[in-house]
PDB file of C-alpha atoms and ligand atoms in Angstrom:
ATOM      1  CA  UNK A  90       0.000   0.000   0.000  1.00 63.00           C
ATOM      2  CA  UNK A  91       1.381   3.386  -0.704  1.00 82.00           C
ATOM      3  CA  UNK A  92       1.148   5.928   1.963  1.00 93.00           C
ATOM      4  CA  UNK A  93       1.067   9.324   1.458  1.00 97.00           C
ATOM      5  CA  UNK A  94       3.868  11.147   3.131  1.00 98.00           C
ATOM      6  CA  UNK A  95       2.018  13.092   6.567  1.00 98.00           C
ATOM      7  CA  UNK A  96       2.514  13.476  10.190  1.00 97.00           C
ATOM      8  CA  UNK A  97       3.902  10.700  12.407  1.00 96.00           C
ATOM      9  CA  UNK A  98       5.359   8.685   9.360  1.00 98.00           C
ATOM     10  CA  UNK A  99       8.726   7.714   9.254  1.00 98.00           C
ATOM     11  CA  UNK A 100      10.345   8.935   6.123  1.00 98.00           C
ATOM     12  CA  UNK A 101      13.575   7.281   4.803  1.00 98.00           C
ATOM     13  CA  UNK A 102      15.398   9.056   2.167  1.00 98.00           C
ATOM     14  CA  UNK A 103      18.503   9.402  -0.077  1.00 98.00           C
ATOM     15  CA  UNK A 104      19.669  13.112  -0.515  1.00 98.00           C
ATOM     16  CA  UNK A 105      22.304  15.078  -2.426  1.00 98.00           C
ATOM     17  CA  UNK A 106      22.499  18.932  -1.730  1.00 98.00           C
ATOM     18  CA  UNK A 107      24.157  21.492  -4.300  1.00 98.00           C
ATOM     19  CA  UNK A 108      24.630  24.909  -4.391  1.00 96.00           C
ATOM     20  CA  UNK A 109      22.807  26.931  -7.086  1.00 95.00           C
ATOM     21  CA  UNK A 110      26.494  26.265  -8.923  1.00 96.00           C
ATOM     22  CA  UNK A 111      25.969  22.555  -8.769  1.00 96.00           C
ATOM     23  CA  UNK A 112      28.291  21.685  -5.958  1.00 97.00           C
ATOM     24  CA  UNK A 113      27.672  19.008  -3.806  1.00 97.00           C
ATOM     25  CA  UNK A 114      27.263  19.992  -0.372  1.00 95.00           C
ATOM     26  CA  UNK A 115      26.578  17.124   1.414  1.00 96.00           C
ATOM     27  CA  UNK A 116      25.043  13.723   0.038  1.00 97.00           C
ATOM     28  CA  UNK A 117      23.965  10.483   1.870  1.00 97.00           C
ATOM     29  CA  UNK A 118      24.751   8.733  -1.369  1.00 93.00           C
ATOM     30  CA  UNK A 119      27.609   5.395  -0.596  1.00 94.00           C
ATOM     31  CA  UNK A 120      26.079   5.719   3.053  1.00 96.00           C
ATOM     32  CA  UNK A 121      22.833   4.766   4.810  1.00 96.00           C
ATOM     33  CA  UNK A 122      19.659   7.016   4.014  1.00 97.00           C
ATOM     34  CA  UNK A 123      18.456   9.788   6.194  1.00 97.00           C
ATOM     35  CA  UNK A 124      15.672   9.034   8.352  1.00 98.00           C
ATOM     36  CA  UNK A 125      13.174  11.077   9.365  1.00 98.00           C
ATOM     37  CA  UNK A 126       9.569  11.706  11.475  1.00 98.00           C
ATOM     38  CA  UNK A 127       7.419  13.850   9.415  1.00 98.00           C
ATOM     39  CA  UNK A 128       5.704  16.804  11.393  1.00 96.00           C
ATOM     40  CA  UNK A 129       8.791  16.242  13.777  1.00 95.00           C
ATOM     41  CA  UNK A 130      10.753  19.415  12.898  1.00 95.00           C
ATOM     42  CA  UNK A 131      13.471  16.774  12.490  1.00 96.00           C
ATOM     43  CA  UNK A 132      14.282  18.925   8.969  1.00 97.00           C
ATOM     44  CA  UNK A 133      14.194  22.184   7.514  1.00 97.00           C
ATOM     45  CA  UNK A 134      10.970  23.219   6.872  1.00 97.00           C
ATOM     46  CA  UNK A 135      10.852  23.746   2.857  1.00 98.00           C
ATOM     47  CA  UNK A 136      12.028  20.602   2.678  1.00 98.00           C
ATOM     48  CA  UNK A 137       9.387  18.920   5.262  1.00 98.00           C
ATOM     49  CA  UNK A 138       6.693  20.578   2.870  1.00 98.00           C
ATOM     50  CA  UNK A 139       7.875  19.371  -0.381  1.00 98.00           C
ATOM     51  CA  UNK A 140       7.653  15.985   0.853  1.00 98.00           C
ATOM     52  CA  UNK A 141       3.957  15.994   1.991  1.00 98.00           C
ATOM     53  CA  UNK A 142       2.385  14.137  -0.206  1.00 98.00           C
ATOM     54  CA  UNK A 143       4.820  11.986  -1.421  1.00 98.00           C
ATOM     55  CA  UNK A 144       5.195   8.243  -1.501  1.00 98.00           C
ATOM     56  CA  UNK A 145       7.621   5.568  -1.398  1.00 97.00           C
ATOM     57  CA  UNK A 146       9.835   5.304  -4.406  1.00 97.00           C
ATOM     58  CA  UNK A 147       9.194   9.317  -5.435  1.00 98.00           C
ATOM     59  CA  UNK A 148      12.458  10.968  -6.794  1.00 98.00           C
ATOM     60  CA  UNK A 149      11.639  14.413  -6.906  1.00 98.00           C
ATOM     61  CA  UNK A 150      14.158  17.861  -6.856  1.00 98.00           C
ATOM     62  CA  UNK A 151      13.503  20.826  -4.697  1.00 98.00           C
ATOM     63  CA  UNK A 152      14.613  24.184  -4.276  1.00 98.00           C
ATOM     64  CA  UNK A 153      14.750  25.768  -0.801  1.00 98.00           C
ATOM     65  CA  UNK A 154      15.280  29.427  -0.343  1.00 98.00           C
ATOM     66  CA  UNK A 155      16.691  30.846   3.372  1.00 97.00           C
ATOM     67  CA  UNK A 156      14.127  31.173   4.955  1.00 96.00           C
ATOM     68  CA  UNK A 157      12.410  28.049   4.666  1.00 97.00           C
ATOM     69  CA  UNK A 158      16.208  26.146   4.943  1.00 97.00           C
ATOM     70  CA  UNK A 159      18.668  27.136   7.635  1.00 95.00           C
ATOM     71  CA  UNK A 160      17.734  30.922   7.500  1.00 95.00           C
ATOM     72  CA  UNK A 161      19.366  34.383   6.215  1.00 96.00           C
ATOM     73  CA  UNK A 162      23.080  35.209   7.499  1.00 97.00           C
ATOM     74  CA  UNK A 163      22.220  37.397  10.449  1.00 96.00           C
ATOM     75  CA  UNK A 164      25.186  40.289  11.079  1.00 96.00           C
ATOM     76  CA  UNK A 165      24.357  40.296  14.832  1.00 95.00           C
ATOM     77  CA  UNK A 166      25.883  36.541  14.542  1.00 94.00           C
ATOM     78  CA  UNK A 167      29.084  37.935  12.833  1.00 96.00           C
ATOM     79  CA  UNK A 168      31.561  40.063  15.853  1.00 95.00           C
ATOM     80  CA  UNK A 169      35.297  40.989  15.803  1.00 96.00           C
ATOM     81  CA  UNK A 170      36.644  39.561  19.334  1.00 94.00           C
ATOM     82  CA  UNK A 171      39.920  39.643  21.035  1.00 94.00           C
ATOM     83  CA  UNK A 172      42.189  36.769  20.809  1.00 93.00           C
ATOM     84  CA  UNK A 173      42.456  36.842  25.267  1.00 91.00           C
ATOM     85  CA  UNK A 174      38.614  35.378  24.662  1.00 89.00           C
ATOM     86  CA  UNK A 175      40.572  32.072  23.975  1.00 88.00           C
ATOM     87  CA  UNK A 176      41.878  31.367  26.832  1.00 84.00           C
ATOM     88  CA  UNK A 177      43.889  28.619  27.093  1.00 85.00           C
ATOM     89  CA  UNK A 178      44.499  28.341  22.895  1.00 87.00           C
ATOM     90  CA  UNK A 179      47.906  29.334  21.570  1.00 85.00           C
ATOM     91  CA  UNK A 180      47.458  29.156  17.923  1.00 92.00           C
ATOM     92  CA  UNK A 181      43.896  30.565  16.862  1.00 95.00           C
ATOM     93  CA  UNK A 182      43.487  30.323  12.624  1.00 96.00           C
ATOM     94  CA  UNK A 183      40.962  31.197  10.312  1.00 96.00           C
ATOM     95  CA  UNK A 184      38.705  27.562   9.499  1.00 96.00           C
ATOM     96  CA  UNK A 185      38.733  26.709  13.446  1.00 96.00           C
ATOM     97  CA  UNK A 186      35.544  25.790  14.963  1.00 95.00           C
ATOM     98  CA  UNK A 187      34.658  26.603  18.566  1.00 93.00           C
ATOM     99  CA  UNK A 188      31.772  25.922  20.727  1.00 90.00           C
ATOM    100  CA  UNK A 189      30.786  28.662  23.023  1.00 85.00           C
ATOM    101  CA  UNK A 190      27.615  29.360  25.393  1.00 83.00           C
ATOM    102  CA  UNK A 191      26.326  31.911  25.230  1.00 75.00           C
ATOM    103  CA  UNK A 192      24.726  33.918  27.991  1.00 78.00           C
ATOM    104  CA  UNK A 193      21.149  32.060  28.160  1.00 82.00           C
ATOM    105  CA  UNK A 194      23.495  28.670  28.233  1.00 83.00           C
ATOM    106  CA  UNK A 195      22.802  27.765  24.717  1.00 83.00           C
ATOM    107  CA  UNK A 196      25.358  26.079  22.867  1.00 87.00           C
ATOM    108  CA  UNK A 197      26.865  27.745  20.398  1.00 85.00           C
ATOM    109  CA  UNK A 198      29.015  27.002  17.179  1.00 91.00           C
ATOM    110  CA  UNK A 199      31.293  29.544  15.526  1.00 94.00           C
ATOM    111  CA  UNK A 200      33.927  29.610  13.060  1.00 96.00           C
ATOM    112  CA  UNK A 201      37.015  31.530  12.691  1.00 97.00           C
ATOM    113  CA  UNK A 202      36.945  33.725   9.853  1.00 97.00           C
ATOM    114  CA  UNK A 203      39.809  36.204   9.893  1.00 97.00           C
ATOM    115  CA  UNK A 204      42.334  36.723  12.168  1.00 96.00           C
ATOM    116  CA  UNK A 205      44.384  40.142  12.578  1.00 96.00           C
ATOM    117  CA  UNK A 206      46.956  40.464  15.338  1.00 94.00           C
ATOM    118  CA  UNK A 207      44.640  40.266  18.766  1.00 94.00           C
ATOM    119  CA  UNK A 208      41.409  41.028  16.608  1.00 96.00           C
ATOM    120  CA  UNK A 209      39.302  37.356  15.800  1.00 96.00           C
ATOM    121  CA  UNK A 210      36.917  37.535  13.560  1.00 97.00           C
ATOM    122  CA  UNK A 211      34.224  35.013  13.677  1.00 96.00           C
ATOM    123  CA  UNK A 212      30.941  34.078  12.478  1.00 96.00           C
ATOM    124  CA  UNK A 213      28.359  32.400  14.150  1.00 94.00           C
ATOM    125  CA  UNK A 214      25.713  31.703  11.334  1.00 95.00           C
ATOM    126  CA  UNK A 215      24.948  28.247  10.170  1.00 93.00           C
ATOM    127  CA  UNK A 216      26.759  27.396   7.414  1.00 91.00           C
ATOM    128  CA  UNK A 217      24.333  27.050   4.728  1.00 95.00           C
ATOM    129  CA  UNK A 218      22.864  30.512   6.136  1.00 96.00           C
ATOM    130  CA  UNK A 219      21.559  32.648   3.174  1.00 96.00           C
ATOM    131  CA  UNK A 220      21.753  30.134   0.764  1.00 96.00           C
ATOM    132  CA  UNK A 221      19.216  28.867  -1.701  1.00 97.00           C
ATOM    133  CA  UNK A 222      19.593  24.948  -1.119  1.00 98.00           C
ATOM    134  CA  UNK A 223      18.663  22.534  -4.092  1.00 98.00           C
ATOM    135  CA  UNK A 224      17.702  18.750  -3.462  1.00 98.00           C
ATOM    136  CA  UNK A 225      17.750  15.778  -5.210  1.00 98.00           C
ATOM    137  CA  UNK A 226      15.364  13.111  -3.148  1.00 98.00           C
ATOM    138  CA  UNK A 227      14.696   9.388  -3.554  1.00 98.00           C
ATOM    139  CA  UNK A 228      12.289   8.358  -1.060  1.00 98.00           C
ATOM    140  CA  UNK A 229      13.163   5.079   0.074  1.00 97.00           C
ATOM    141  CA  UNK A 230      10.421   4.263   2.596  1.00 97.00           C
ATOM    142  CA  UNK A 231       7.849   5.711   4.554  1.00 98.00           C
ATOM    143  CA  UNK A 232       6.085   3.738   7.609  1.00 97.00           C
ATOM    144  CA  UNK A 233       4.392   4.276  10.484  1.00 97.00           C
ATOM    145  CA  UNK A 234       6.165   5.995  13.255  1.00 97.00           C
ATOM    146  CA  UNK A 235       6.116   3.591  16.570  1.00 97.00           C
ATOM    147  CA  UNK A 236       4.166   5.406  19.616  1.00 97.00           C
ATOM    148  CA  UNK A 237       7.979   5.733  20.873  1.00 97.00           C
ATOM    149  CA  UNK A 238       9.210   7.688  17.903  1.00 97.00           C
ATOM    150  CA  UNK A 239       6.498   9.675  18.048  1.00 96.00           C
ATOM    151  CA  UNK A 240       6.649  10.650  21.853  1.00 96.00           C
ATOM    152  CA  UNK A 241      10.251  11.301  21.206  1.00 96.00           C
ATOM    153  CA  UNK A 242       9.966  13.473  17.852  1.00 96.00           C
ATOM    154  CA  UNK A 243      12.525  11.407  16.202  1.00 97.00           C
ATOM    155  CA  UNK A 244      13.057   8.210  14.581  1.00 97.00           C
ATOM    156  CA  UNK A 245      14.877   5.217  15.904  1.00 95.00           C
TER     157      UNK A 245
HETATM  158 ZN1   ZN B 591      14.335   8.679  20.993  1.00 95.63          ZN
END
């Protein structure tokens, strides 16, 4: 029976990711498929909605701007600090990736984008911020989510 792709379904999936230049980003192609629980929140939302509907063995391609993927680059992420913030690191170079908390104890990531004598530049924003995301899906299975999976808002 085919099931329509809807809340509290398990959706298994193969994925590739480009850039709007046709760059792979990331791919679960040569590994296992990405599993999700629809309704879950488990993925980014433009994705979640092109799915709806869907059924087992769909391949289908979708384009996902910002705001419906990991959201616009937000400046207020992006700060100049000074290199005594590291305490305890001797070498600090742009590419490093650091895990802060912030002052509501939320975790953090940010990555080192410049550095200029004591002055580290970093940038906090996801790192597909502010891009336009394009998707190539094969959906691989969709089930029932067990009354675990769906307590949990995940798949097992
Ligand atoms: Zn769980």
């Amino acid at each position: 029976m085919t099931q329509p792709i809807g809340n509290d379904l398990v959706v298994t999936m193969h994925y590739t990711l480009k850039d709007d230049d046709g760059n792979i980003l990331d791919s679960s192609e040569g590994s296992d498929p990405l599993a999700y629980l629809h309704g879950g929140g488990n993925i980014i939302p433009g994705l979640e909605k092109a799915l709806a509907g869907r059924v087992e063995g769909d391949s289908l391609q979708v384009k996902v701007e910002p705001a419906e993927g990991y959201g616009e680059v937000e400046q207020s992420l992006i700060q100049t600090i000074k290199r005594e913030a590291f305490d305890g690191i001797d070498s600090i170079e742009a590419g490093m990736e650091f895990e802060a908390e912030s002052s509501d104890n939320e975790v953090q990531n940010f990555v080192v984008t410049e550095v200029q004598g004591d002055d580290i530049m970093i940038d906090a924003n996801h790192p597909l911020a502010g891009m336009r995301l394009n998707f190539d899906i094969k959906v691989v299975e969709v089930r029932k989510a067990t009354t675990e999976e769906t307590s949990h808002g995940h798949p097992h």
